[in-house]
Protein backbone atom coordinates (compact mmCIF):
# COMPACT_ATOMS: atom_id res chain seq x y z
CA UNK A 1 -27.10 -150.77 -5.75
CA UNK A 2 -28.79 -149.04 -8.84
CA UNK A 3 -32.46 -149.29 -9.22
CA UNK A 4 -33.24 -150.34 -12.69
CA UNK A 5 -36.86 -148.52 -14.04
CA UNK A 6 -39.48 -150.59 -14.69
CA UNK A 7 -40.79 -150.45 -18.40
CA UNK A 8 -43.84 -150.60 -16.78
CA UNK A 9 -44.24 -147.68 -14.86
CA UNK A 10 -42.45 -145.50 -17.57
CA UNK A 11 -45.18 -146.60 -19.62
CA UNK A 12 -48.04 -145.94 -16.97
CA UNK A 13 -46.19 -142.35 -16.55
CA UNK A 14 -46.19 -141.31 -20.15
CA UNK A 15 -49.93 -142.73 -20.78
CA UNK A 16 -50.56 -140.38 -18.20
CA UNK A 17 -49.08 -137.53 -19.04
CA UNK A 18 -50.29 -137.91 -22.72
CA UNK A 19 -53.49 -137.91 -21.59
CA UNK A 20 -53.64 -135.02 -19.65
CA UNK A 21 -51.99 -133.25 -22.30
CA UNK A 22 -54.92 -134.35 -24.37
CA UNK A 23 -57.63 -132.89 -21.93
CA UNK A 24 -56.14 -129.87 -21.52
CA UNK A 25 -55.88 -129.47 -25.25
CA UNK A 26 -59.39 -130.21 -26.01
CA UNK A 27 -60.75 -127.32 -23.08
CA UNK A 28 -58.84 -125.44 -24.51
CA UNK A 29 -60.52 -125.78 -27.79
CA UNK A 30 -64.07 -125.91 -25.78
CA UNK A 31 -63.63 -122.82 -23.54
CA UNK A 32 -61.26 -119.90 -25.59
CA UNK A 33 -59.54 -117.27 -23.96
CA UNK A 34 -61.75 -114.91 -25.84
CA UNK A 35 -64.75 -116.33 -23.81
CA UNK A 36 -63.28 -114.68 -20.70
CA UNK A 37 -62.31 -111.37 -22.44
CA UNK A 38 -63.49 -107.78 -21.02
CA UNK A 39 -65.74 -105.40 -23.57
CA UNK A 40 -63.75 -102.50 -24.85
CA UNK A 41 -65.59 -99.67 -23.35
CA UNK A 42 -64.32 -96.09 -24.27
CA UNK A 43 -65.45 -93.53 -22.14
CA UNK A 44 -65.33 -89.22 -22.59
CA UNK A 45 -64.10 -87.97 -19.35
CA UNK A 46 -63.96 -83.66 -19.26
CA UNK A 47 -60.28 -82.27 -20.04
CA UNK A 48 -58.59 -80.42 -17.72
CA UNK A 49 -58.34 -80.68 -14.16
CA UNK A 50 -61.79 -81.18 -12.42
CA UNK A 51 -62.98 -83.08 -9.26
CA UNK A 52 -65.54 -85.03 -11.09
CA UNK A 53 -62.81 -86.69 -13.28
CA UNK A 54 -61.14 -88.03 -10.62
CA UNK A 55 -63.86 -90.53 -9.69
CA UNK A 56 -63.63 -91.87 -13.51
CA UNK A 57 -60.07 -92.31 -12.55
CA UNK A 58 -60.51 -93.85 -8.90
CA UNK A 59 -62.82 -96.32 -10.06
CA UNK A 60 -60.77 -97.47 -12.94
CA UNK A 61 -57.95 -98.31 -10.31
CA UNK A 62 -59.61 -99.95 -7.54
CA UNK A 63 -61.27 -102.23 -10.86
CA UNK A 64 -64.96 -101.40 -10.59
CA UNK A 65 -65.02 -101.65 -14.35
CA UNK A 66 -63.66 -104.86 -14.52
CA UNK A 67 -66.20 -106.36 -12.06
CA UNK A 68 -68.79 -105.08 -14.39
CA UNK A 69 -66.78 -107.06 -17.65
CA UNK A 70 -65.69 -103.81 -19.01
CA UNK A 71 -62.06 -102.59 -20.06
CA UNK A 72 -62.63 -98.95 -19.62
CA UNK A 73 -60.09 -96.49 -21.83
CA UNK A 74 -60.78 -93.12 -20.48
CA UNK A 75 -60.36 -90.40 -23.31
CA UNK A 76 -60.14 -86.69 -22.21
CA UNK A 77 -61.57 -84.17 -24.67
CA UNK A 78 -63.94 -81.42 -24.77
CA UNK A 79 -67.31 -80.89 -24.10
CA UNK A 80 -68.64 -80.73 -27.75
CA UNK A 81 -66.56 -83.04 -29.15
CA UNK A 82 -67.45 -85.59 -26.51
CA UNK A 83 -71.60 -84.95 -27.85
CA UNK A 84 -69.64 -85.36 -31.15
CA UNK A 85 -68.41 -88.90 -30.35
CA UNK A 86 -71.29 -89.77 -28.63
CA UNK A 87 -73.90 -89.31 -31.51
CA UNK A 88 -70.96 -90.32 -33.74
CA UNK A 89 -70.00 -93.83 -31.90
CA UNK A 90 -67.17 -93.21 -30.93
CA UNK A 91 -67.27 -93.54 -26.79
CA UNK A 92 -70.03 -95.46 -25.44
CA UNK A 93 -70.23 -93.24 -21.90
CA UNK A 94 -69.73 -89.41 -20.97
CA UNK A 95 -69.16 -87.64 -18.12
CA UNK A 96 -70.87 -84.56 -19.52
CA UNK A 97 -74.07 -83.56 -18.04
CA UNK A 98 -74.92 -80.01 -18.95
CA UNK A 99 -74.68 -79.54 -22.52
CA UNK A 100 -75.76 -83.48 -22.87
CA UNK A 101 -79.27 -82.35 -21.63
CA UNK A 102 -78.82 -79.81 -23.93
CA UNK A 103 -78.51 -82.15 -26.79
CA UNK A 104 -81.22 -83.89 -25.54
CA UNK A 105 -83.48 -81.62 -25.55
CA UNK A 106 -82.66 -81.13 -29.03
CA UNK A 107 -83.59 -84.08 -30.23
CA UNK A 108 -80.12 -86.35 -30.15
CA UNK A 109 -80.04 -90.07 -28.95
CA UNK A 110 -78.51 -89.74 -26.19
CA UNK A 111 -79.53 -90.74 -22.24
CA UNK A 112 -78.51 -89.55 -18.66
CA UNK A 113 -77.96 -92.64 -16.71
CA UNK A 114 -75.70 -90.92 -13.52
CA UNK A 115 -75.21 -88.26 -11.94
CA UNK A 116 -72.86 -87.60 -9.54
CA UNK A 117 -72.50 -83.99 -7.86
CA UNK A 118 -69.61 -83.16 -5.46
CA UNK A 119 -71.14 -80.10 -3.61
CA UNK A 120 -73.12 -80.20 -0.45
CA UNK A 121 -76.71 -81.10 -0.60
CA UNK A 122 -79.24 -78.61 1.19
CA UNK A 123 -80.34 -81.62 3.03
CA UNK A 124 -76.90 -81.67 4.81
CA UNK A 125 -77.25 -77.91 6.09
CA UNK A 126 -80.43 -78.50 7.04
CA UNK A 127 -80.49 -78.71 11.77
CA UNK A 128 -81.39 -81.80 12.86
CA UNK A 129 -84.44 -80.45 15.02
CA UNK A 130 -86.38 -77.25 13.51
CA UNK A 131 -89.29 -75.76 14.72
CA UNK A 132 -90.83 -72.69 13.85
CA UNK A 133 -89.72 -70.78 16.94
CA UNK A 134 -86.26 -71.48 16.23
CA UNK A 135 -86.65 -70.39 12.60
CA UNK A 136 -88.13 -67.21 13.73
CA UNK A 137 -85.30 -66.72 16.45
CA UNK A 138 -83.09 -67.34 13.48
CA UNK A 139 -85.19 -64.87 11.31
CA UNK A 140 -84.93 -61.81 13.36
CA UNK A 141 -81.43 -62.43 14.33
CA UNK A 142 -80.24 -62.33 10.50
CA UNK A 143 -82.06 -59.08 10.26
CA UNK A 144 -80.78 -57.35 12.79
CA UNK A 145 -77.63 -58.21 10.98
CA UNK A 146 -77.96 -57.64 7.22
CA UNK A 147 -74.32 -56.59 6.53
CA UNK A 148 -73.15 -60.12 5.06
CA UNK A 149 -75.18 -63.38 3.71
CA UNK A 150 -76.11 -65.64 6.12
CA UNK A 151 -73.56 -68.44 5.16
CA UNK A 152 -70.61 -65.81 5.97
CA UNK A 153 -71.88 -65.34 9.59
C-alpha cells in the first residue's frame, strides 16, 4: 500500500523551512563574520637562532594570541630595523629590549611592556637558611682556595 503525502504537511514543511532560511539570513546580516575577526598584529621577533624567540613561537602555537583577539604574524629581522618599524608603524610589538631602551632614552615613542629573561635569578642561588656564621664559614673557606671563582668549585 503506498502512502499518498498530504498537501498539508508538504506545505507545513516548506513554511518551515522557508522560514528558517529567513532567520538565518537576517543574523547573518545582524551579526557579520567580520564582527568575530582577530586584529592583525605584526610582531619583530630577533633573527637568528635565540632562546628568547622561541617563546614568541611557543605561544603562537598553543594560541595565547588568539585568546587575547590577536592574529599574531611573527617577522624576523634585525635589531635596528625592528626600532625602524617600530617608530615607522610597521610592527606593533618587539622583542628587542636593549637597544629599545636605548631609543628610549633618546627620545623615540616607544614603551617596554615585558620582559622576559631566561637566565637564573640570584634569588634562585641564594641557600634557603643563611646566617652570618655560615657566610663566614663560607668566607674563609673560598679563601683558602682562591685558585678558581667560586661558581667553578
Amino acid at each position: 500500500m503506498q502512502m499518498i503525502p498530504n498537501a498539508r504537511t508538504t506545505n507545513r514543511y516548506t513554511a518551515i523551512a522557508n522560514l528558517v532560511f529567513v532567520a538565518l539570513t537576517a543574523l547573518g546580516l545582524v551579526f557579520p563574520l567580520d564582527l568575530f575577526a582577530l586584529d592583525q598584529v605584526h610582531v619583530h621577533v630577533s633573527a637568528g637562532i635565540s632562546p628568547n624567540t622561541l617563546l614568541y613561537r611557543f605561544t603562537k602555537e598553543k594560541g595565547f594570541y588568539r585568546e587575547e583577539g590577536m592574529d599574531a604574524l611573527l617577522i624576523q629581522a634585525g635589531m635596528l630595523p625592528g626600532i625602524q618599524g617600530l617608530v615607522g608603524g610597521s610592527f606593533h610589538f618587539s622583542q628587542i629590549l636593549g637597544q629599545g631602551a636605548g631609543g628610549i632614552l633618546r627620545g623615540l615613542p616607544l614603551k617596554i611592556v615585558m620582559v622576559f629573561d631566561t637566565r637564573r635569578s640570584i634569588g634562585s642561588m641564594q641557600a634557603k637558611t643563611s646566617t652570618r656564621s655560615k657566610i663566614s664559614r663560607a668566607e674563609n673557606k673560598s679563601r683558602s682556595r682562591a685558585s678558581a671563582p667560586p661558581w667553578i668549585r
